Amino acid sequence: CVSKVLDRLTPPDWQLCTNGRFNGRFTMKSNDYNYKHFGFWHYSLEHFDGPKIGAMAPDFTATTLDKKTMRLSDFRGKIVVLESASITCPATIGTTSDMQQLVRQYPDIAFLLLYVREAHPGERIAAHTSFDKKLSCAKRFREEEHDNRIIVVDDLEGTVHKQYGLFPNFVYVIGSDGYVAWRTPWNVTKRLNEVLASIHKNPHARFSEEYLLPEIKNQGFRALPRAGWRAILDLIPNIPYGIWIMYHFKKLYGNHKR
């Protein structure tokens, strides 16, 4: 049966099926945040954890590219767009040019890019083994993607990444009052632009929860060869499950406005 096949494809430290039935999520049994090989079992794709819309955005501390400490609360009084990213994430790389346009369009909004673990590590860009290596990858991201957002780096253990839901390319829009106004597990810039236009008119606007599917554009695929052939080879066997889970979400959440 399908459940037995999925269990055989799931690493021994993870659980996908219970009593022969799909249990709805991968359950991590060991601490492997900075994984060396990509697999969908490193993410609970069917459930977006982290602060919900209307909740106070948890304050956090991260490190800037010049090794200074920055807190989210430093931006209190301003609207903040917080996006998670890595140089090996196709979803992130595919939206960088659109995000630069939004930065220019909304100069009074603080756009923060939180650098997290490598989404698709390979032999060229490997999983982070030290904070200095993680910081180096973040600097490379700035240089190669010509990204002018405020880039801050999470710690090696992914404390902020875990706190905000663990997705590789989530987006939170945080109001000037510090409360979450909108969020999505995947950055869809067209929808983000609509949200920012509304908040720009009404800073206290709140939106309903949405589960938008990733919008990977052609330029995003340069992230994989940049990481190396191993990143590509790790992705290939995961494609069937990726297609299945997207179909599952489409049925579960319906077609959201994009």
XYZ file of C-alpha atoms in Angstrom:
258
model
C 0.000 0.000 0.000
C 1.015 3.614 -0.379
C 1.621 4.028 3.346
C 4.125 1.140 3.388
C 5.973 2.621 0.412
C 6.119 6.053 2.084
C 7.372 4.506 5.321
C 10.139 2.708 3.424
C 11.179 5.997 1.805
C 11.165 7.787 5.163
C 14.455 7.823 7.121
C 14.470 5.715 10.305
C 14.470 8.778 12.569
C 11.202 10.030 11.082
C 7.612 8.807 11.164
C 5.121 9.373 8.346
C 2.500 6.657 8.744
C 0.837 5.243 11.838
C -0.968 1.864 11.790
C -0.839 1.830 8.003
C -2.482 5.238 7.646
C -0.976 8.577 6.629
C -0.778 10.536 9.876
C -0.779 13.969 8.263
C 2.777 15.036 8.963
C 6.369 13.979 9.193
C 7.467 13.729 12.810
C 11.120 14.417 13.576
C 12.603 12.101 16.181
C 16.126 13.495 16.164
C 17.772 16.899 16.046
C 18.951 17.350 12.470
C 18.268 21.009 11.759
C 21.258 21.550 9.468
C 20.634 18.506 7.318
C 23.229 17.439 4.737
C 20.705 16.005 2.253
C 17.367 17.544 1.299
C 14.162 15.606 1.928
C 10.585 16.757 2.479
C 10.657 14.937 5.826
C 12.706 17.855 7.168
C 9.570 20.005 6.930
C 6.011 19.687 8.196
C 4.635 21.096 4.963
C 1.007 20.443 5.818
C 1.070 22.595 8.947
C 2.330 26.163 9.300
C 3.478 26.729 12.878
C 4.609 30.057 14.231
C 2.684 33.145 15.391
C -0.797 33.379 13.903
C -2.437 36.446 12.403
C -3.514 38.781 15.193
C -0.844 37.498 17.599
C 2.083 39.533 18.845
C 5.157 38.745 16.731
C 7.747 37.256 19.110
C 10.771 39.439 19.534
C 14.047 37.880 18.472
C 17.734 38.592 18.176
C 19.741 38.015 14.998
C 23.101 39.073 13.591
C 23.644 41.559 10.773
C 26.216 40.982 8.026
C 28.667 43.236 9.872
C 28.224 41.111 13.015
C 26.061 43.539 14.949
C 23.095 42.412 17.029
C 19.629 43.354 15.815
C 16.241 42.806 17.439
C 12.855 42.757 15.780
C 11.676 45.260 18.392
C 14.179 47.765 16.961
C 11.632 48.312 14.190
C 8.603 48.892 16.436
C 6.540 51.714 14.941
C 7.256 50.559 11.384
C 5.606 47.920 9.204
C 7.974 44.967 8.801
C 8.125 42.324 6.069
C 10.069 39.319 7.371
C 11.109 36.632 4.861
C 13.169 33.486 5.464
C 15.762 32.645 2.837
C 18.901 30.828 1.801
C 21.105 30.962 -1.268
C 20.160 27.373 -2.203
C 16.375 27.881 -2.003
C 14.728 28.065 -5.468
C 11.576 29.646 -4.019
C 13.637 32.458 -2.503
C 15.875 33.065 -5.502
C 12.872 33.104 -7.823
C 11.335 36.076 -6.009
C 14.396 38.240 -5.245
C 13.919 40.585 -8.209
C 10.223 41.044 -7.387
C 11.096 41.742 -3.756
C 13.555 44.437 -4.820
C 10.721 46.088 -6.701
C 8.578 46.035 -3.557
C 11.434 47.565 -1.550
C 11.505 50.469 -3.994
C 7.703 50.696 -4.056
C 7.331 50.856 -0.250
C 10.358 52.811 1.081
C 8.744 53.369 4.477
C 8.423 49.610 5.165
C 11.293 47.665 6.749
C 12.101 44.590 4.644
C 14.057 42.014 6.662
C 15.560 38.879 5.161
C 16.242 36.189 7.768
C 19.023 33.897 6.577
C 18.303 30.333 7.725
C 19.649 26.828 6.969
C 20.440 25.840 3.389
C 17.277 24.482 1.769
C 19.180 22.348 -0.757
C 22.770 21.804 0.439
C 25.255 20.238 -1.945
C 28.963 19.723 -2.412
C 29.533 23.354 -3.419
C 27.385 24.964 -0.739
C 27.118 22.518 2.119
C 25.037 22.466 5.273
C 26.267 24.987 7.811
C 28.679 23.587 10.381
C 29.545 26.915 12.023
C 27.987 30.334 12.359
C 30.859 31.911 10.396
C 30.076 29.663 7.421
C 26.408 30.595 7.670
C 27.330 34.276 7.770
C 29.565 33.784 4.728
C 26.658 32.271 2.766
C 24.450 35.225 3.729
C 27.090 37.661 2.452
C 27.339 35.669 -0.778
C 23.559 35.881 -1.109
C 23.741 39.683 -0.850
C 26.519 39.889 -3.451
C 25.203 37.420 -6.038
C 21.532 38.387 -5.804
C 22.213 42.139 -5.458
C 19.707 42.198 -2.613
C 19.418 45.522 -0.784
C 17.144 44.388 2.038
C 18.269 44.277 5.650
C 19.806 40.813 5.908
C 20.077 39.238 9.352
C 21.409 35.779 10.145
C 19.725 33.303 12.472
C 21.894 31.311 14.890
C 23.309 27.925 13.905
C 20.515 26.060 15.709
C 17.787 27.935 13.809
C 16.121 29.437 16.876
C 14.185 32.156 15.042
C 13.472 29.922 12.056
C 11.818 27.359 14.319
C 9.973 30.060 16.260
C 8.402 31.391 13.054
C 7.358 28.108 11.470
C 10.477 26.554 9.890
C 9.426 26.982 6.233
C 12.322 27.806 3.875
C 10.602 30.860 2.356
C 7.903 32.101 4.720
C 6.755 35.722 4.799
C 5.317 37.612 7.768
C 3.898 41.118 7.537
C 4.113 42.652 11.004
C 2.173 45.817 11.749
C 3.660 48.925 13.314
C 2.055 47.800 16.586
C 4.088 44.570 16.567
C 1.180 42.244 15.742
C 1.120 39.827 12.802
C -1.096 41.310 10.085
C -0.576 38.603 7.449
C 1.609 35.589 6.808
C 2.183 32.827 4.277
C 4.461 29.763 4.355
C 5.612 30.561 0.794
C 6.366 33.955 -0.703
C 3.952 34.833 -3.500
C 4.940 38.387 -4.346
C 1.774 39.294 -6.233
C -0.337 38.541 -3.164
C 2.208 40.215 -0.883
C 1.957 43.382 -2.949
C -1.835 43.349 -2.535
C -1.470 42.969 1.228
C 1.080 45.776 1.502
C -1.093 48.101 -0.588
C -3.995 47.484 1.817
C -1.857 47.959 4.925
C -0.349 51.097 3.462
C -3.858 52.565 3.381
C -4.934 51.048 6.702
C -2.013 50.246 9.049
C -4.347 48.275 11.339
C -5.677 45.972 8.604
C -5.788 42.222 9.390
C -6.188 39.349 6.943
C -7.383 35.766 7.086
C -4.984 32.828 7.209
C -3.853 31.720 3.764
C -1.805 28.745 2.652
C -0.303 29.844 -0.652
C 1.619 27.312 -2.698
C 5.193 28.146 -3.729
C 5.637 30.162 -6.888
C 9.004 29.080 -8.260
C 10.016 31.130 -11.291
C 12.625 30.116 -13.840
C 15.414 32.156 -12.276
C 14.905 30.257 -9.037
C 16.336 27.065 -10.466
C 19.843 28.521 -10.558
C 19.920 27.844 -6.816
C 20.378 24.096 -7.323
C 23.438 24.008 -9.655
C 24.891 26.749 -7.462
C 24.725 24.282 -4.550
C 26.082 21.412 -6.643
C 24.995 18.199 -8.349
C 24.276 16.530 -5.036
C 21.520 19.064 -4.388
C 19.915 18.170 -7.716
C 20.232 14.430 -7.107
C 18.707 14.806 -3.628
C 15.709 16.644 -5.067
C 14.836 14.192 -7.862
C 13.469 11.325 -5.679
C 11.453 13.872 -3.679
C 9.571 15.240 -6.705
C 6.717 12.649 -6.655
C 5.953 13.374 -3.002
C 6.191 17.107 -3.690
C 3.578 16.825 -6.435
C 1.346 14.701 -4.207
C 1.539 17.072 -1.241
C 0.724 20.098 -3.422
C -2.321 18.275 -4.779
C -3.295 17.385 -1.210
C -3.092 21.050 -0.161
C -5.118 22.180 -3.138
C -7.941 19.894 -2.009
C -7.529 20.766 1.665
C -7.256 24.557 1.389
C -8.836 25.267 -1.994
C -7.596 27.782 -4.519
C -6.500 30.933 -2.744
C -6.343 34.254 -4.491
C -2.855 34.661 -5.859
